[in-house]
Amino acid sequence: METWKSLCLCLVMVEFVIGRAEGQLLQNFYGSTCPEIESIVKPTVSIKFGQTTTTVPATLRLFFHDCFVEGCDASVLIASPNGDAEKDSQDNLSLAGDGFDAVIKAKQAVETACPGVVSCTDILAIAARDVIVLAGGPSFSVELGRRDGLISKASRVAGNLPEPFFTLNQLNTMFAKNNLTQFDMIALSGAHTLGFSHCNRFANRLYSFSPSSTVDPSLDPNYAQQLKKTCPQNADPSAVADLDPVAPAIFDNVYYQNLVAGKASQPTVTDFANNPGNFNGAVITAMRKLGRVGVKTGSQGEIRRDCTAFNS
């Protein structure tokens, strides 16, 4: 019994140390320097959301794409006159401008109240939480204290973001590199209940899947036909399709219901499809873990005055 207690205590201490080492983020990081930070960001994001619901998936994708390249450090927000910044990579060209706009406007509002204090990275993390809530998803506290990165290169993006053709093993490997489990990956995939995808990203699954089957047999036949109507063969590169054809503007667990109905039977997917509370809890955990990926803290990086440009 004593050995078991000692082992449990040891595991608790290890978890505590790891938790402290993951960026040393705090929920009340700006308690004395910019205590109203969240109440400043929220109205700005809400206004943008009122203008277009695309703000929700756009901001979530921006957060994800930022964290998986160089860590969560707002490197994806940098604009380069030479077109060689992170946002200019082929994998990031589909990032919608509404996400960038929401964060940049929120930063401007924050700078007015607390100049030179709050990082663009933290503002993006808060905005990602806010759009989830605005779309009907769960609310949760956001850990803060990240600093903005000093590197943003298009050449460093390839191989760090999941591709639509990735197998489960490939996805698990990529997420594991960022300290995210398969469970986290499935939860974060729930963001696909919002927004859209460009037709050319999945056209092969409708028209040229394999020599023996032009349509991916794992797709629900009715859904495949619906996608073909939305995305005809050789569609315009700008053509898009809702990722969730049932409720594309609401943050809910319908994405998993669609998966179960069409092609999936994994226990986690089935659980999320049947239990929205479990899905919401998993999303909260996964979003917090995502927000800890490769963060810069302390004297690392900088606090950008303008989210689109390094200070020097």
PDB file of C-alpha atoms in Angstrom, residues 10-309:
ATOM      1  CA  CYS A  10       5.271  10.598  -7.713  1.00  0.00           C
ATOM      2  CA  LEU A  11       2.874  10.675 -10.675  1.00  0.00           C
ATOM      3  CA  VAL A  12       1.089  13.708  -9.245  1.00  0.00           C
ATOM      4  CA  MET A  13       4.409  15.520  -8.861  1.00  0.00           C
ATOM      5  CA  VAL A  14       5.449  14.623 -12.404  1.00  0.00           C
ATOM      6  CA  GLU A  15       2.128  15.921 -13.734  1.00  0.00           C
ATOM      7  CA  PHE A  16       2.576  19.114 -11.712  1.00  0.00           C
ATOM      8  CA  VAL A  17       6.084  19.678 -13.067  1.00  0.00           C
ATOM      9  CA  ILE A  18       5.000  18.986 -16.642  1.00  0.00           C
ATOM     10  CA  GLY A  19       2.034  21.329 -16.253  1.00  0.00           C
ATOM     11  CA  ARG A  20       4.321  24.085 -14.984  1.00  0.00           C
ATOM     12  CA  ALA A  21       6.814  23.457 -17.775  1.00  0.00           C
ATOM     13  CA  GLU A  22       4.235  23.784 -20.544  1.00  0.00           C
ATOM     14  CA  GLY A  23       4.778  27.464 -21.077  1.00  0.00           C
ATOM     15  CA  GLN A  24       3.980  28.486 -17.494  1.00  0.00           C
ATOM     16  CA  LEU A  25       0.708  29.990 -18.624  1.00  0.00           C
ATOM     17  CA  LEU A  26      -1.777  31.473 -16.160  1.00  0.00           C
ATOM     18  CA  GLN A  27      -5.462  32.269 -16.465  1.00  0.00           C
ATOM     19  CA  ASN A  28      -4.971  35.611 -14.707  1.00  0.00           C
ATOM     20  CA  PHE A  29      -1.660  36.501 -16.320  1.00  0.00           C
ATOM     21  CA  TYR A  30      -2.731  40.082 -17.072  1.00  0.00           C
ATOM     22  CA  GLY A  31      -4.494  40.578 -13.732  1.00  0.00           C
ATOM     23  CA  SER A  32      -2.366  43.599 -12.812  1.00  0.00           C
ATOM     24  CA  THR A  33      -1.319  44.870 -16.251  1.00  0.00           C
ATOM     25  CA  CYS A  34      -4.517  44.564 -18.326  1.00  0.00           C
ATOM     26  CA  PRO A  35      -7.299  43.139 -16.136  1.00  0.00           C
ATOM     27  CA  GLU A  36     -10.053  43.923 -18.653  1.00  0.00           C
ATOM     28  CA  ILE A  37      -8.361  42.052 -21.506  1.00  0.00           C
ATOM     29  CA  GLU A  38     -11.152  39.522 -22.092  1.00  0.00           C
ATOM     30  CA  SER A  39     -13.934  42.096 -21.901  1.00  0.00           C
ATOM     31  CA  ILE A  40     -12.046  44.166 -24.512  1.00  0.00           C
ATOM     32  CA  VAL A  41     -11.547  41.311 -26.958  1.00  0.00           C
ATOM     33  CA  LYS A  42     -15.048  39.835 -26.733  1.00  0.00           C
ATOM     34  CA  PRO A  43     -17.042  42.816 -28.083  1.00  0.00           C
ATOM     35  CA  THR A  44     -14.677  43.204 -31.024  1.00  0.00           C
ATOM     36  CA  VAL A  45     -14.977  39.534 -31.927  1.00  0.00           C
ATOM     37  CA  SER A  46     -18.757  39.710 -31.434  1.00  0.00           C
ATOM     38  CA  ILE A  47     -19.040  42.603 -33.875  1.00  0.00           C
ATOM     39  CA  LYS A  48     -17.051  40.679 -36.454  1.00  0.00           C
ATOM     40  CA  PHE A  49     -19.219  37.604 -35.849  1.00  0.00           C
ATOM     41  CA  GLY A  50     -22.323  39.742 -36.390  1.00  0.00           C
ATOM     42  CA  GLN A  51     -20.958  40.792 -39.766  1.00  0.00           C
ATOM     43  CA  THR A  52     -20.213  37.228 -40.921  1.00  0.00           C
ATOM     44  CA  THR A  53     -20.468  33.821 -39.265  1.00  0.00           C
ATOM     45  CA  THR A  54     -17.388  32.812 -41.268  1.00  0.00           C
ATOM     46  CA  THR A  55     -15.515  34.520 -38.430  1.00  0.00           C
ATOM     47  CA  VAL A  56     -15.991  31.364 -36.340  1.00  0.00           C
ATOM     48  CA  PRO A  57     -14.298  28.713 -38.512  1.00  0.00           C
ATOM     49  CA  ALA A  58     -11.825  31.293 -39.810  1.00  0.00           C
ATOM     50  CA  THR A  59     -10.583  32.147 -36.317  1.00  0.00           C
ATOM     51  CA  LEU A  60     -10.450  28.519 -35.179  1.00  0.00           C
ATOM     52  CA  ARG A  61      -8.448  27.470 -38.240  1.00  0.00           C
ATOM     53  CA  LEU A  62      -6.124  30.428 -37.721  1.00  0.00           C
ATOM     54  CA  PHE A  63      -5.435  29.334 -34.143  1.00  0.00           C
ATOM     55  CA  PHE A  64      -4.824  25.725 -35.167  1.00  0.00           C
ATOM     56  CA  HIS A  65      -2.586  26.596 -38.123  1.00  0.00           C
ATOM     57  CA  ASP A  66      -0.613  29.010 -35.966  1.00  0.00           C
ATOM     58  CA  CYS A  67       0.024  26.553 -33.141  1.00  0.00           C
ATOM     59  CA  PHE A  68       1.105  23.683 -35.392  1.00  0.00           C
ATOM     60  CA  VAL A  69       3.831  25.781 -37.044  1.00  0.00           C
ATOM     61  CA  GLU A  70       6.451  27.353 -34.733  1.00  0.00           C
ATOM     62  CA  GLY A  71       4.060  26.835 -31.803  1.00  0.00           C
ATOM     63  CA  CYS A  72       1.324  29.222 -30.655  1.00  0.00           C
ATOM     64  CA  ASP A  73       3.137  32.492 -31.336  1.00  0.00           C
ATOM     65  CA  ALA A  74       1.043  34.457 -33.875  1.00  0.00           C
ATOM     66  CA  SER A  75       3.649  33.803 -36.580  1.00  0.00           C
ATOM     67  CA  VAL A  76       0.786  33.111 -39.010  1.00  0.00           C
ATOM     68  CA  LEU A  77      -0.363  36.732 -38.680  1.00  0.00           C
ATOM     69  CA  ILE A  78       2.841  38.271 -40.061  1.00  0.00           C
ATOM     70  CA  ALA A  79       2.510  39.932 -43.468  1.00  0.00           C
ATOM     71  CA  SER A  80       5.614  39.986 -45.670  1.00  0.00           C
ATOM     72  CA  PRO A  81       6.064  42.368 -48.607  1.00  0.00           C
ATOM     73  CA  ASN A  82       8.002  39.560 -50.287  1.00  0.00           C
ATOM     74  CA  GLY A  83       5.175  37.046 -49.944  1.00  0.00           C
ATOM     75  CA  ASP A  84       7.350  34.595 -48.029  1.00  0.00           C
ATOM     76  CA  ALA A  85       5.757  34.655 -44.582  1.00  0.00           C
ATOM     77  CA  GLU A  86       3.959  31.734 -42.970  1.00  0.00           C
ATOM     78  CA  LYS A  87       0.551  32.897 -44.186  1.00  0.00           C
ATOM     79  CA  ASP A  88       1.850  32.836 -47.783  1.00  0.00           C
ATOM     80  CA  SER A  89       2.542  29.098 -47.808  1.00  0.00           C
ATOM     81  CA  GLN A  90       0.359  26.924 -50.011  1.00  0.00           C
ATOM     82  CA  ASP A  91      -1.196  25.256 -46.957  1.00  0.00           C
ATOM     83  CA  ASN A  92      -2.270  28.609 -45.521  1.00  0.00           C
ATOM     84  CA  LEU A  93      -3.647  30.321 -48.603  1.00  0.00           C
ATOM     85  CA  SER A  94      -7.135  29.033 -47.758  1.00  0.00           C
ATOM     86  CA  LEU A  95      -7.180  30.753 -44.354  1.00  0.00           C
ATOM     87  CA  ALA A  96     -10.123  33.153 -44.477  1.00  0.00           C
ATOM     88  CA  GLY A  97      -9.432  36.847 -43.963  1.00  0.00           C
ATOM     89  CA  ASP A  98     -12.213  37.163 -41.387  1.00  0.00           C
ATOM     90  CA  GLY A  99     -10.086  35.364 -38.796  1.00  0.00           C
ATOM     91  CA  PHE A 100      -7.136  37.680 -39.370  1.00  0.00           C
ATOM     92  CA  ASP A 101      -9.435  40.702 -39.258  1.00  0.00           C
ATOM     93  CA  ALA A 102     -11.026  39.651 -35.960  1.00  0.00           C
ATOM     94  CA  VAL A 103      -7.660  39.293 -34.229  1.00  0.00           C
ATOM     95  CA  ILE A 104      -6.115  42.429 -35.716  1.00  0.00           C
ATOM     96  CA  LYS A 105      -9.093  44.570 -34.705  1.00  0.00           C
ATOM     97  CA  ALA A 106      -9.130  43.049 -31.228  1.00  0.00           C
ATOM     98  CA  LYS A 107      -5.412  43.843 -30.883  1.00  0.00           C
ATOM     99  CA  GLN A 108      -6.047  47.464 -31.877  1.00  0.00           C
ATOM    100  CA  ALA A 109      -8.714  47.755 -29.191  1.00  0.00           C
ATOM    101  CA  VAL A 110      -6.432  46.196 -26.592  1.00  0.00           C
ATOM    102  CA  GLU A 111      -3.532  48.473 -27.534  1.00  0.00           C
ATOM    103  CA  THR A 112      -5.722  51.492 -26.859  1.00  0.00           C
ATOM    104  CA  ALA A 113      -6.390  50.299 -23.310  1.00  0.00           C
ATOM    105  CA  CYS A 114      -3.151  48.465 -22.500  1.00  0.00           C
ATOM    106  CA  PRO A 115      -0.389  49.456 -24.942  1.00  0.00           C
ATOM    107  CA  GLY A 116       2.526  47.076 -25.314  1.00  0.00           C
ATOM    108  CA  VAL A 117       1.238  44.567 -22.765  1.00  0.00           C
ATOM    109  CA  VAL A 118      -0.832  41.820 -24.406  1.00  0.00           C
ATOM    110  CA  SER A 119       0.570  39.558 -27.117  1.00  0.00           C
ATOM    111  CA  CYS A 120      -1.194  38.921 -30.404  1.00  0.00           C
ATOM    112  CA  THR A 121      -0.887  35.233 -29.568  1.00  0.00           C
ATOM    113  CA  ASP A 122      -2.953  35.568 -26.412  1.00  0.00           C
ATOM    114  CA  ILE A 123      -5.531  37.650 -28.241  1.00  0.00           C
ATOM    115  CA  LEU A 124      -5.851  34.896 -30.857  1.00  0.00           C
ATOM    116  CA  ALA A 125      -6.297  32.310 -28.096  1.00  0.00           C
ATOM    117  CA  ILE A 126      -9.040  34.383 -26.448  1.00  0.00           C
ATOM    118  CA  ALA A 127     -10.728  35.033 -29.798  1.00  0.00           C
ATOM    119  CA  ALA A 128     -10.719  31.286 -30.577  1.00  0.00           C
ATOM    120  CA  ARG A 129     -12.567  30.618 -27.321  1.00  0.00           C
ATOM    121  CA  ASP A 130     -14.970  33.511 -27.929  1.00  0.00           C
ATOM    122  CA  VAL A 131     -16.031  32.320 -31.387  1.00  0.00           C
ATOM    123  CA  ILE A 132     -16.758  28.848 -30.004  1.00  0.00           C
ATOM    124  CA  VAL A 133     -19.082  30.421 -27.447  1.00  0.00           C
ATOM    125  CA  LEU A 134     -20.689  32.707 -30.030  1.00  0.00           C
ATOM    126  CA  ALA A 135     -21.478  29.664 -32.161  1.00  0.00           C
ATOM    127  CA  GLY A 136     -23.184  27.913 -29.267  1.00  0.00           C
ATOM    128  CA  GLY A 137     -20.235  25.912 -27.974  1.00  0.00           C
ATOM    129  CA  PRO A 138     -18.887  25.611 -24.424  1.00  0.00           C
ATOM    130  CA  SER A 139     -17.219  28.460 -22.570  1.00  0.00           C
ATOM    131  CA  PHE A 140     -13.929  27.929 -20.759  1.00  0.00           C
ATOM    132  CA  SER A 141     -11.138  29.926 -19.167  1.00  0.00           C
ATOM    133  CA  VAL A 142      -8.112  30.655 -21.366  1.00  0.00           C
ATOM    134  CA  GLU A 143      -4.552  30.311 -20.145  1.00  0.00           C
ATOM    135  CA  LEU A 144      -2.480  33.397 -20.966  1.00  0.00           C
ATOM    136  CA  GLY A 145       1.113  34.565 -20.954  1.00  0.00           C
ATOM    137  CA  ARG A 146       2.302  33.671 -24.458  1.00  0.00           C
ATOM    138  CA  ARG A 147       4.670  35.948 -26.320  1.00  0.00           C
ATOM    139  CA  ASP A 148       4.792  36.574 -30.061  1.00  0.00           C
ATOM    140  CA  GLY A 149       7.350  34.740 -32.165  1.00  0.00           C
ATOM    141  CA  LEU A 150      10.184  36.243 -34.184  1.00  0.00           C
ATOM    142  CA  ILE A 151      10.102  33.803 -37.116  1.00  0.00           C
ATOM    143  CA  SER A 152       7.494  33.544 -39.877  1.00  0.00           C
ATOM    144  CA  LYS A 153       8.581  31.720 -43.015  1.00  0.00           C
ATOM    145  CA  ALA A 154       6.462  30.006 -45.648  1.00  0.00           C
ATOM    146  CA  SER A 155       9.226  27.446 -46.141  1.00  0.00           C
ATOM    147  CA  ARG A 156       8.755  26.121 -42.589  1.00  0.00           C
ATOM    148  CA  VAL A 157       5.069  25.225 -42.972  1.00  0.00           C
ATOM    149  CA  ALA A 158       5.155  22.143 -45.211  1.00  0.00           C
ATOM    150  CA  GLY A 159       4.898  18.907 -43.286  1.00  0.00           C
ATOM    151  CA  ASN A 160       3.564  20.515 -40.120  1.00  0.00           C
ATOM    152  CA  LEU A 161      -0.146  20.669 -40.960  1.00  0.00           C
ATOM    153  CA  PRO A 162      -2.475  17.706 -41.546  1.00  0.00           C
ATOM    154  CA  GLU A 163      -3.522  16.977 -45.104  1.00  0.00           C
ATOM    155  CA  PRO A 164      -7.012  15.813 -46.163  1.00  0.00           C
ATOM    156  CA  PHE A 165      -5.587  12.500 -47.389  1.00  0.00           C
ATOM    157  CA  PHE A 166      -3.835  11.633 -44.100  1.00  0.00           C
ATOM    158  CA  THR A 167      -4.537   8.251 -42.563  1.00  0.00           C
ATOM    159  CA  LEU A 168      -5.383   7.913 -38.873  1.00  0.00           C
ATOM    160  CA  ASN A 169      -1.802   6.844 -38.144  1.00  0.00           C
ATOM    161  CA  GLN A 170      -0.410   9.890 -39.939  1.00  0.00           C
ATOM    162  CA  LEU A 171      -2.763  12.179 -38.044  1.00  0.00           C
ATOM    163  CA  ASN A 172      -1.866  10.574 -34.727  1.00  0.00           C
ATOM    164  CA  THR A 173       1.851  10.961 -35.446  1.00  0.00           C
ATOM    165  CA  MET A 174       1.506  14.645 -36.290  1.00  0.00           C
ATOM    166  CA  PHE A 175      -0.670  15.419 -33.279  1.00  0.00           C
ATOM    167  CA  ALA A 176       1.616  13.436 -30.975  1.00  0.00           C
ATOM    168  CA  LYS A 177       4.511  15.706 -31.997  1.00  0.00           C
ATOM    169  CA  ASN A 178       2.478  18.498 -30.422  1.00  0.00           C
ATOM    170  CA  ASN A 179       1.640  16.569 -27.246  1.00  0.00           C
ATOM    171  CA  LEU A 180      -1.909  15.899 -28.420  1.00  0.00           C
ATOM    172  CA  THR A 181      -3.508  12.460 -28.246  1.00  0.00           C
ATOM    173  CA  GLN A 182      -5.844  10.736 -30.663  1.00  0.00           C
ATOM    174  CA  PHE A 183      -8.655  11.701 -28.286  1.00  0.00           C
ATOM    175  CA  ASP A 184      -7.604  15.368 -28.553  1.00  0.00           C
ATOM    176  CA  MET A 185      -7.352  15.072 -32.318  1.00  0.00           C
ATOM    177  CA  ILE A 186     -10.893  13.718 -32.606  1.00  0.00           C
ATOM    178  CA  ALA A 187     -12.195  16.468 -30.312  1.00  0.00           C
ATOM    179  CA  LEU A 188     -10.442  19.216 -32.277  1.00  0.00           C
ATOM    180  CA  SER A 189     -11.791  17.725 -35.492  1.00  0.00           C
ATOM    181  CA  GLY A 190     -15.199  18.705 -34.146  1.00  0.00           C
ATOM    182  CA  ALA A 191     -14.413  22.229 -35.314  1.00  0.00           C
ATOM    183  CA  HIS A 192     -15.325  20.872 -38.740  1.00  0.00           C
ATOM    184  CA  THR A 193     -18.934  21.226 -37.650  1.00  0.00           C
ATOM    185  CA  LEU A 194     -18.381  24.836 -38.738  1.00  0.00           C
ATOM    186  CA  GLY A 195     -17.325  26.445 -41.980  1.00  0.00           C
ATOM    187  CA  PHE A 196     -16.472  24.999 -45.344  1.00  0.00           C
ATOM    188  CA  SER A 197     -13.806  23.340 -47.429  1.00  0.00           C
ATOM    189  CA  HIS A 198     -12.700  24.158 -50.952  1.00  0.00           C
ATOM    190  CA  CYS A 199     -13.959  21.558 -53.411  1.00  0.00           C
ATOM    191  CA  ASN A 200     -10.532  20.905 -54.863  1.00  0.00           C
ATOM    192  CA  ARG A 201      -9.336  19.666 -51.452  1.00  0.00           C
ATOM    193  CA  PHE A 202     -11.533  16.551 -51.652  1.00  0.00           C
ATOM    194  CA  ALA A 203     -12.598  16.302 -55.331  1.00  0.00           C
ATOM    195  CA  ASN A 204     -10.568  13.109 -55.763  1.00  0.00           C
ATOM    196  CA  ARG A 205     -12.875  11.369 -53.285  1.00  0.00           C
ATOM    197  CA  LEU A 206     -15.815  12.154 -55.558  1.00  0.00           C
ATOM    198  CA  TYR A 207     -14.386  11.656 -59.048  1.00  0.00           C
ATOM    199  CA  SER A 208     -11.110   9.716 -59.011  1.00  0.00           C
ATOM    200  CA  PHE A 209     -10.731   7.877 -55.729  1.00  0.00           C
ATOM    201  CA  SER A 210      -9.244   4.635 -57.088  1.00  0.00           C
ATOM    202  CA  PRO A 211      -9.092   2.512 -60.265  1.00  0.00           C
ATOM    203  CA  SER A 212     -11.931   0.373 -58.942  1.00  0.00           C
ATOM    204  CA  SER A 213     -14.142   3.144 -57.556  1.00  0.00           C
ATOM    205  CA  THR A 214     -14.441   6.752 -58.713  1.00  0.00           C
ATOM    206  CA  VAL A 215     -16.226   7.681 -55.447  1.00  0.00           C
ATOM    207  CA  ASP A 216     -14.728   6.945 -52.047  1.00  0.00           C
ATOM    208  CA  PRO A 217     -16.871   3.989 -50.850  1.00  0.00           C
ATOM    209  CA  SER A 218     -16.581   5.190 -47.237  1.00  0.00           C
ATOM    210  CA  LEU A 219     -18.728   8.227 -48.093  1.00  0.00           C
ATOM    211  CA  ASP A 220     -22.453   7.995 -47.515  1.00  0.00           C
ATOM    212  CA  PRO A 221     -23.886   7.670 -51.079  1.00  0.00           C
ATOM    213  CA  ASN A 222     -26.511  10.382 -50.555  1.00  0.00           C
ATOM    214  CA  TYR A 223     -23.953  12.748 -49.096  1.00  0.00           C
ATOM    215  CA  ALA A 224     -21.594  12.020 -51.998  1.00  0.00           C
ATOM    216  CA  GLN A 225     -24.317  12.977 -54.465  1.00  0.00           C
ATOM    217  CA  GLN A 226     -25.010  16.139 -52.505  1.00  0.00           C
ATOM    218  CA  LEU A 227     -21.321  17.035 -52.620  1.00  0.00           C
ATOM    219  CA  LYS A 228     -21.228  16.433 -56.372  1.00  0.00           C
ATOM    220  CA  LYS A 229     -24.017  18.957 -56.863  1.00  0.00           C
ATOM    221  CA  THR A 230     -22.127  21.496 -54.755  1.00  0.00           C
ATOM    222  CA  CYS A 231     -18.775  20.601 -56.268  1.00  0.00           C
ATOM    223  CA  PRO A 232     -19.101  19.579 -59.922  1.00  0.00           C
ATOM    224  CA  GLN A 233     -16.105  18.001 -61.593  1.00  0.00           C
ATOM    225  CA  ASN A 234     -13.377  20.547 -62.393  1.00  0.00           C
ATOM    226  CA  ALA A 235     -15.171  23.148 -60.249  1.00  0.00           C
ATOM    227  CA  ASP A 236     -13.837  26.671 -59.928  1.00  0.00           C
ATOM    228  CA  PRO A 237     -10.938  26.768 -57.406  1.00  0.00           C
ATOM    229  CA  SER A 238     -12.976  29.134 -55.238  1.00  0.00           C
ATOM    230  CA  ALA A 239     -15.950  26.735 -54.970  1.00  0.00           C
ATOM    231  CA  VAL A 240     -16.658  25.522 -51.430  1.00  0.00           C
ATOM    232  CA  ALA A 241     -18.901  23.071 -49.571  1.00  0.00           C
ATOM    233  CA  ASP A 242     -20.169  23.197 -45.988  1.00  0.00           C
ATOM    234  CA  LEU A 243     -18.284  20.774 -43.764  1.00  0.00           C
ATOM    235  CA  ASP A 244     -21.478  20.113 -41.824  1.00  0.00           C
ATOM    236  CA  PRO A 245     -24.445  20.117 -44.210  1.00  0.00           C
ATOM    237  CA  VAL A 246     -26.935  19.862 -41.329  1.00  0.00           C
ATOM    238  CA  ALA A 247     -26.030  22.864 -39.149  1.00  0.00           C
ATOM    239  CA  PRO A 248     -22.992  24.609 -40.679  1.00  0.00           C
ATOM    240  CA  ALA A 249     -23.107  27.714 -38.452  1.00  0.00           C
ATOM    241  CA  ILE A 250     -23.602  26.031 -35.051  1.00  0.00           C
ATOM    242  CA  PHE A 251     -20.898  24.572 -32.825  1.00  0.00           C
ATOM    243  CA  ASP A 252     -22.408  21.214 -31.938  1.00  0.00           C
ATOM    244  CA  ASN A 253     -21.758  17.471 -32.130  1.00  0.00           C
ATOM    245  CA  VAL A 254     -23.581  16.989 -35.451  1.00  0.00           C
ATOM    246  CA  TYR A 255     -20.199  16.513 -37.153  1.00  0.00           C
ATOM    247  CA  TYR A 256     -19.849  13.222 -35.287  1.00  0.00           C
ATOM    248  CA  GLN A 257     -23.422  12.229 -36.027  1.00  0.00           C
ATOM    249  CA  ASN A 258     -22.584  12.712 -39.701  1.00  0.00           C
ATOM    250  CA  LEU A 259     -19.478  10.558 -39.325  1.00  0.00           C
ATOM    251  CA  VAL A 260     -21.379   7.781 -37.602  1.00  0.00           C
ATOM    252  CA  ALA A 261     -24.112   7.882 -40.220  1.00  0.00           C
ATOM    253  CA  GLY A 262     -21.669   7.903 -43.100  1.00  0.00           C
ATOM    254  CA  LYS A 263     -18.540   5.987 -42.366  1.00  0.00           C
ATOM    255  CA  ALA A 264     -17.341   5.827 -38.785  1.00  0.00           C
ATOM    256  CA  SER A 265     -17.900   3.588 -35.812  1.00  0.00           C
ATOM    257  CA  GLN A 266     -14.932   4.353 -33.568  1.00  0.00           C
ATOM    258  CA  PRO A 267     -15.918   4.442 -29.869  1.00  0.00           C
ATOM    259  CA  THR A 268     -14.835   8.061 -29.360  1.00  0.00           C
ATOM    260  CA  VAL A 269     -16.704   9.315 -32.403  1.00  0.00           C
ATOM    261  CA  THR A 270     -19.811   7.394 -31.379  1.00  0.00           C
ATOM    262  CA  ASP A 271     -19.555   8.737 -27.833  1.00  0.00           C
ATOM    263  CA  PHE A 272     -19.252  12.329 -29.049  1.00  0.00           C
ATOM    264  CA  ALA A 273     -22.176  11.793 -31.426  1.00  0.00           C
ATOM    265  CA  ASN A 274     -24.409  10.576 -28.607  1.00  0.00           C
ATOM    266  CA  ASN A 275     -23.156  12.722 -25.734  1.00  0.00           C
ATOM    267  CA  PRO A 276     -22.725  16.449 -26.446  1.00  0.00           C
ATOM    268  CA  GLY A 277     -21.533  16.980 -22.864  1.00  0.00           C
ATOM    269  CA  ASN A 278     -18.643  14.589 -23.384  1.00  0.00           C
ATOM    270  CA  PHE A 279     -17.810  16.318 -26.658  1.00  0.00           C
ATOM    271  CA  ASN A 280     -17.824  19.773 -25.016  1.00  0.00           C
ATOM    272  CA  GLY A 281     -15.577  18.564 -22.208  1.00  0.00           C
ATOM    273  CA  ALA A 282     -13.136  17.037 -24.671  1.00  0.00           C
ATOM    274  CA  VAL A 283     -13.091  20.228 -26.740  1.00  0.00           C
ATOM    275  CA  ILE A 284     -12.226  22.319 -23.675  1.00  0.00           C
ATOM    276  CA  THR A 285      -9.361  20.011 -22.735  1.00  0.00           C
ATOM    277  CA  ALA A 286      -8.057  19.799 -26.293  1.00  0.00           C
ATOM    278  CA  MET A 287      -8.239  23.567 -26.876  1.00  0.00           C
ATOM    279  CA  ARG A 288      -6.249  24.220 -23.712  1.00  0.00           C
ATOM    280  CA  LYS A 289      -3.644  21.639 -24.706  1.00  0.00           C
ATOM    281  CA  LEU A 290      -3.480  23.082 -28.216  1.00  0.00           C
ATOM    282  CA  GLY A 291      -2.904  26.527 -26.742  1.00  0.00           C
ATOM    283  CA  ARG A 292       0.192  25.261 -24.918  1.00  0.00           C
ATOM    284  CA  VAL A 293       1.972  23.980 -28.027  1.00  0.00           C
ATOM    285  CA  GLY A 294       5.440  25.491 -28.407  1.00  0.00           C
ATOM    286  CA  VAL A 295       4.604  28.683 -26.526  1.00  0.00           C
ATOM    287  CA  LYS A 296       7.158  31.413 -25.907  1.00  0.00           C
ATOM    288  CA  THR A 297       7.140  32.917 -22.428  1.00  0.00           C
ATOM    289  CA  GLY A 298       9.269  35.090 -20.169  1.00  0.00           C
ATOM    290  CA  SER A 299      11.991  36.785 -22.209  1.00  0.00           C
ATOM    291  CA  GLN A 300      11.345  34.741 -25.354  1.00  0.00           C
ATOM    292  CA  GLY A 301       9.862  36.461 -28.397  1.00  0.00           C
ATOM    293  CA  GLU A 302       8.214  39.854 -28.057  1.00  0.00           C
ATOM    294  CA  ILE A 303       4.921  41.673 -27.525  1.00  0.00           C
ATOM    295  CA  ARG A 304       4.091  42.967 -30.996  1.00  0.00           C
ATOM    296  CA  ARG A 305       2.603  46.420 -31.355  1.00  0.00           C
ATOM    297  CA  ASP A 306       1.114  45.396 -34.700  1.00  0.00           C
ATOM    298  CA  CYS A 307       0.117  41.767 -35.174  1.00  0.00           C
ATOM    299  CA  THR A 308       1.122  41.819 -38.844  1.00  0.00           C
ATOM    300  CA  ALA A 309       4.718  42.991 -38.323  1.00  0.00           C
TER     301      ALA A 309
END
